[in-house]
PDB file of C-alpha atoms in Angstrom:
ATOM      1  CA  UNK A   1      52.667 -42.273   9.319  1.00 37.00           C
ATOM      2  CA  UNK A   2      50.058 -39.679  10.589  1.00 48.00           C
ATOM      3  CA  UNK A   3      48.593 -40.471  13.966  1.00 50.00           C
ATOM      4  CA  UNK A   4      45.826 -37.869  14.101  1.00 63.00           C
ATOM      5  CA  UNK A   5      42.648 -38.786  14.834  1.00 84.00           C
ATOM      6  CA  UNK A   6      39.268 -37.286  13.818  1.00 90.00           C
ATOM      7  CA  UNK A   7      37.888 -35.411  16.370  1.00 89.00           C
ATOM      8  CA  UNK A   8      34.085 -34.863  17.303  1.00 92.00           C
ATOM      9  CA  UNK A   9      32.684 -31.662  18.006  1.00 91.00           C
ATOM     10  CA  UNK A  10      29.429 -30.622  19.180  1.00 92.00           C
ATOM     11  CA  UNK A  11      27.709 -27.529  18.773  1.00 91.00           C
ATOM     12  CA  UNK A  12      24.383 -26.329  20.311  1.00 91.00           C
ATOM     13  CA  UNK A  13      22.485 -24.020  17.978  1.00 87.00           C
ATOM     14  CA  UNK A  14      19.618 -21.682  17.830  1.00 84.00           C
ATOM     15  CA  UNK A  15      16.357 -22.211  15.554  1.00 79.00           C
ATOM     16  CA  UNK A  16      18.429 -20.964  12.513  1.00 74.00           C
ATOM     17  CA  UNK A  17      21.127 -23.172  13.007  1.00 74.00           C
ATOM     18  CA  UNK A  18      23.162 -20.006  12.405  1.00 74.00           C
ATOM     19  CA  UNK A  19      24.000 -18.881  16.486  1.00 83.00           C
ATOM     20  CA  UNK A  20      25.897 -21.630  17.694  1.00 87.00           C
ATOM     21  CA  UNK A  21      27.744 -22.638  20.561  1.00 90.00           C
ATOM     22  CA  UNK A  22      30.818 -25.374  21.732  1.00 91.00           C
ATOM     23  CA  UNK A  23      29.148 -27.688  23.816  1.00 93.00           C
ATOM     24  CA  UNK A  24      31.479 -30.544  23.875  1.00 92.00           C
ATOM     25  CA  UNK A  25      34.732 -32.675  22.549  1.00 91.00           C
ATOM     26  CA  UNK A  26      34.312 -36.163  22.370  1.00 92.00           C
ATOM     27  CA  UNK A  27      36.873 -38.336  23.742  1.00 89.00           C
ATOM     28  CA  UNK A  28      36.658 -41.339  21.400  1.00 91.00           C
ATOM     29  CA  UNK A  29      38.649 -40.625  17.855  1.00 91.00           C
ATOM     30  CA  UNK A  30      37.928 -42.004  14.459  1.00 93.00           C
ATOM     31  CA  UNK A  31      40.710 -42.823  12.102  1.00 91.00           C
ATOM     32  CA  UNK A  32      38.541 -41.265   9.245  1.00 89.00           C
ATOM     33  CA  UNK A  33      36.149 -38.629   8.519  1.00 88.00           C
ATOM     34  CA  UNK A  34      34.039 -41.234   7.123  1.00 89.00           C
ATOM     35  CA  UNK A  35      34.066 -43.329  10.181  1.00 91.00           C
ATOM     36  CA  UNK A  36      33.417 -40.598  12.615  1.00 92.00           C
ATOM     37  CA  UNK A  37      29.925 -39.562   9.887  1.00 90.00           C
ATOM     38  CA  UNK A  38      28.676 -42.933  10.596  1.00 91.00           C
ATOM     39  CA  UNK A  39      28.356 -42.627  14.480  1.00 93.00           C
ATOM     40  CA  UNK A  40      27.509 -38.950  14.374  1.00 91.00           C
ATOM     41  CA  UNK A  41      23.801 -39.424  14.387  1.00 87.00           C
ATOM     42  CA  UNK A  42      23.949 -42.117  16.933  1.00 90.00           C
ATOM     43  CA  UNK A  43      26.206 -39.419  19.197  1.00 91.00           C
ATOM     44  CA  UNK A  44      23.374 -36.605  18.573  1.00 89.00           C
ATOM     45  CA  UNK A  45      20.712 -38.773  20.397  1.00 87.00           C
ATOM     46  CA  UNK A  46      23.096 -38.124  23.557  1.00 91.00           C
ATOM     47  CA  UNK A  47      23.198 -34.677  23.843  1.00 91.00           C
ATOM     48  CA  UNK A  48      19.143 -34.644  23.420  1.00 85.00           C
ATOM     49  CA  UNK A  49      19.354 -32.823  27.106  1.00 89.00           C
ATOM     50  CA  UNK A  50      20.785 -29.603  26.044  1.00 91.00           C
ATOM     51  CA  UNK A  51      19.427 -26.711  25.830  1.00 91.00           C
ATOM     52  CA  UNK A  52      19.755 -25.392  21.912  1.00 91.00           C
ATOM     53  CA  UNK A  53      16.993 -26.818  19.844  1.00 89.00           C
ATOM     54  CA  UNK A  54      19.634 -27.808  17.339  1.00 87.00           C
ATOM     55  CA  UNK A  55      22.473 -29.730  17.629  1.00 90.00           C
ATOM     56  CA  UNK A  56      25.442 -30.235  14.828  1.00 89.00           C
ATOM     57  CA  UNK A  57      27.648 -33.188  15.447  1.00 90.00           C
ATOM     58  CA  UNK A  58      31.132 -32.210  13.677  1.00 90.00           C
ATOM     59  CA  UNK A  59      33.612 -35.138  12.339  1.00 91.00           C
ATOM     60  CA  UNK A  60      36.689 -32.824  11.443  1.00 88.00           C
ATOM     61  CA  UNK A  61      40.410 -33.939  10.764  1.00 84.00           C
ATOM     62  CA  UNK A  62      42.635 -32.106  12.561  1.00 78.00           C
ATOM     63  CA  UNK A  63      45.408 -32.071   9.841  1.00 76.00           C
ATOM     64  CA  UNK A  64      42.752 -31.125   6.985  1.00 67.00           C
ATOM     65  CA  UNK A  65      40.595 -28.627   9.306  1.00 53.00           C
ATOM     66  CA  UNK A  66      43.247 -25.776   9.254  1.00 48.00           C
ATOM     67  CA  UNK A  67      46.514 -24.607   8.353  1.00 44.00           C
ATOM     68  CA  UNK A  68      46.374 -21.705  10.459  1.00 43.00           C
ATOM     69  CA  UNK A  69      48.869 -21.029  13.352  1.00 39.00           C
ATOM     70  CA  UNK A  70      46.672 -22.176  15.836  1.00 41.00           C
ATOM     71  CA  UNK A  71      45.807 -25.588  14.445  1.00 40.00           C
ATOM     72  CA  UNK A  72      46.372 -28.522  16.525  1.00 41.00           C
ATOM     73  CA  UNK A  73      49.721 -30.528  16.499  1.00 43.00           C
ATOM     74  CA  UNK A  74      50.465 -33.465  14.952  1.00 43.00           C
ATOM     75  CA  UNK A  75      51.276 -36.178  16.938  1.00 44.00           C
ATOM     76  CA  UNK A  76      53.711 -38.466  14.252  1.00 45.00           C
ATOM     77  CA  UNK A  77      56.563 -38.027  16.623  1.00 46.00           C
ATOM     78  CA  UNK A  78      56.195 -41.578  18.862  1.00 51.00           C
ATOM     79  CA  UNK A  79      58.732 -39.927  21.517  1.00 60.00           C
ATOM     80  CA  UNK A  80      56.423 -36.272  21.497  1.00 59.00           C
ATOM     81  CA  UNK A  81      55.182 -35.570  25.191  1.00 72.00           C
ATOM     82  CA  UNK A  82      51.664 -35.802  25.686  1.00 72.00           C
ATOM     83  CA  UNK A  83      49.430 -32.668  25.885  1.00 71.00           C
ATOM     84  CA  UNK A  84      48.812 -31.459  29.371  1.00 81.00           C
ATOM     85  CA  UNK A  85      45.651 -30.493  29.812  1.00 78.00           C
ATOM     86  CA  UNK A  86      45.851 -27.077  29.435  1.00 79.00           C
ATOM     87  CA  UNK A  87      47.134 -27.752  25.885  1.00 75.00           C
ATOM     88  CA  UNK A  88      44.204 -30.114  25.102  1.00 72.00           C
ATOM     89  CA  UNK A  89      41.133 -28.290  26.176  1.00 75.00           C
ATOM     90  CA  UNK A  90      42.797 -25.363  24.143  1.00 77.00           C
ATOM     91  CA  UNK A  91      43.058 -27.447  21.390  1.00 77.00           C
ATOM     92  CA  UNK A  92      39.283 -28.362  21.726  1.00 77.00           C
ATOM     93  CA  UNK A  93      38.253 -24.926  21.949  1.00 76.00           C
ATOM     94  CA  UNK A  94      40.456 -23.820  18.658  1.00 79.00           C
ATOM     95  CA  UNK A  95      39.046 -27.051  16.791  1.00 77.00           C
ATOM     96  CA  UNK A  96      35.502 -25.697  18.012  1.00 79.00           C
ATOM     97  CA  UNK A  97      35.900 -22.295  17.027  1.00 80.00           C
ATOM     98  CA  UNK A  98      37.008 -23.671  13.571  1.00 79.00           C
ATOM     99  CA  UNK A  99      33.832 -25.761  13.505  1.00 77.00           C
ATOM    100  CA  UNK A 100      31.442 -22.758  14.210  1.00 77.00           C
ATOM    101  CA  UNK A 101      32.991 -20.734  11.629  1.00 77.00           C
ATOM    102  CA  UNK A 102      32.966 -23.551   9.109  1.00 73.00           C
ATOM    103  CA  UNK A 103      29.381 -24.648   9.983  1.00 71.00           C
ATOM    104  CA  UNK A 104      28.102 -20.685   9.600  1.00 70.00           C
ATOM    105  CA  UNK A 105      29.558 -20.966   5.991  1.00 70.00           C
ATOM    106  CA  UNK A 106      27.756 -24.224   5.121  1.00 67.00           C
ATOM    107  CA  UNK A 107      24.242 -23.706   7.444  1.00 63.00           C
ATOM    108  CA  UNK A 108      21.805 -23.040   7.359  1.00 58.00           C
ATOM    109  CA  UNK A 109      19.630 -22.401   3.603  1.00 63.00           C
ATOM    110  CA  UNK A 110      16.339 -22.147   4.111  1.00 60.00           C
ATOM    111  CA  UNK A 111      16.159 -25.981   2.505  1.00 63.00           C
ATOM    112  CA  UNK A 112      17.887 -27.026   6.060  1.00 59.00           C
ATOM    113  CA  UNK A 113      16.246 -25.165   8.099  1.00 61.00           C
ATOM    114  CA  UNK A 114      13.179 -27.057   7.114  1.00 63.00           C
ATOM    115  CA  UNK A 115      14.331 -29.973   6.519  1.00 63.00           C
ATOM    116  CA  UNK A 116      15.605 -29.750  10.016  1.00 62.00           C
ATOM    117  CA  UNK A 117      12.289 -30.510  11.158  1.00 60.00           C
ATOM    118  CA  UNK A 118      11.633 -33.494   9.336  1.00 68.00           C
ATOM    119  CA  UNK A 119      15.139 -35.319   9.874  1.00 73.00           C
ATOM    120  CA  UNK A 120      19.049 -34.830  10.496  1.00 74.00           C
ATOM    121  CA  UNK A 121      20.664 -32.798   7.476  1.00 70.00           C
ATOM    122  CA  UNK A 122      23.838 -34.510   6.694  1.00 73.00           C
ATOM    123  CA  UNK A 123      26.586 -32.658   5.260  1.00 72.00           C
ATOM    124  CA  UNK A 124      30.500 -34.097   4.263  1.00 73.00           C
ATOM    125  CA  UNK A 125      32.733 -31.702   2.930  1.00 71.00           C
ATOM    126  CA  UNK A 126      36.718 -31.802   2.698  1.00 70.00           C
ATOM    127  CA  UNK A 127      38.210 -32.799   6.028  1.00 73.00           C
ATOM    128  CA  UNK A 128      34.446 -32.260   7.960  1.00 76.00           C
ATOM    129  CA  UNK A 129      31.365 -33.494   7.812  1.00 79.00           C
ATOM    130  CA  UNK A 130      28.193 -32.682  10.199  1.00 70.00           C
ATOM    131  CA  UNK A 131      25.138 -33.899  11.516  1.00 79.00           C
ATOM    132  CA  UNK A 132      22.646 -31.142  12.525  1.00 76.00           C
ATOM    133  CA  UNK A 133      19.342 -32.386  14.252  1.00 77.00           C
ATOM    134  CA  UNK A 134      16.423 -30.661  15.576  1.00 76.00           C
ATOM    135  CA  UNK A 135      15.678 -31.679  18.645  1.00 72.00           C
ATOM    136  CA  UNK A 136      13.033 -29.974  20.043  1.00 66.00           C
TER     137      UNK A 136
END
């Protein structure tokens, strides 16, 4: 039975939407990509104190995300230690990193970018979806 659970990342962008940087992991996990999309709005609104004028809000499932080397560890084993913390905030930064790269390949067309101003532009694509929201 897999046991990984969608992870949420957020990214603070530039105007473009194409410079962007990790700004946090959330701690609560969704059991589904689809799940995690229908909070991600909701979760933008908290992060309106940053300092990017865009935020993206990305749902992505660990086990879908990547198949590289570096992708974070399943967790199906019930007996498997638990991360130290070490392991976990590298595990953030990897999922991050794999986030930005995905989100530069998807963001921005000049159709976001505008309608960026209007409203959030909602995105779902296999094993991610984002949320990117102007907020200033």
């Amino acid at each position: 039975m897999r046991t990984a659970m969608v992870i949420m990342t957020i990214l603070g962008c530039d105007d473009s939407a194409t410079d962007c940087q990790y700004v946090a992991t959330l701690n609560q996990r969704w059991p589904s990509v689809e799940l995690c999309n229908a909070v991600s709005e909701k979760e933008l609104g908290r992060f309106a104190n940053v300092s990017y004028p865009v935020v993206i809000a990305v749902c992505q499932d660990p086990t879908v995300a990547s198949a590289s080397p570096t992708a974070p560890k399943s967790t199906d084993t019930p007996d498997a230690p638990a991360p130290t913390p070490e392991e976990t905030r590298q595990e953030e930064q990897s999922m991050a990193a794999k986030a930005m790269d995905r989100v530069k390949t998807i963001l921005p067309t000049r159709d976001n970018v505008e309608s960026l101003i209007k409203g959030p532009v909602r995105i779902v694509e296999g094993g991610y979806s984002w949320v990117a929201q102007r907020l200033r």
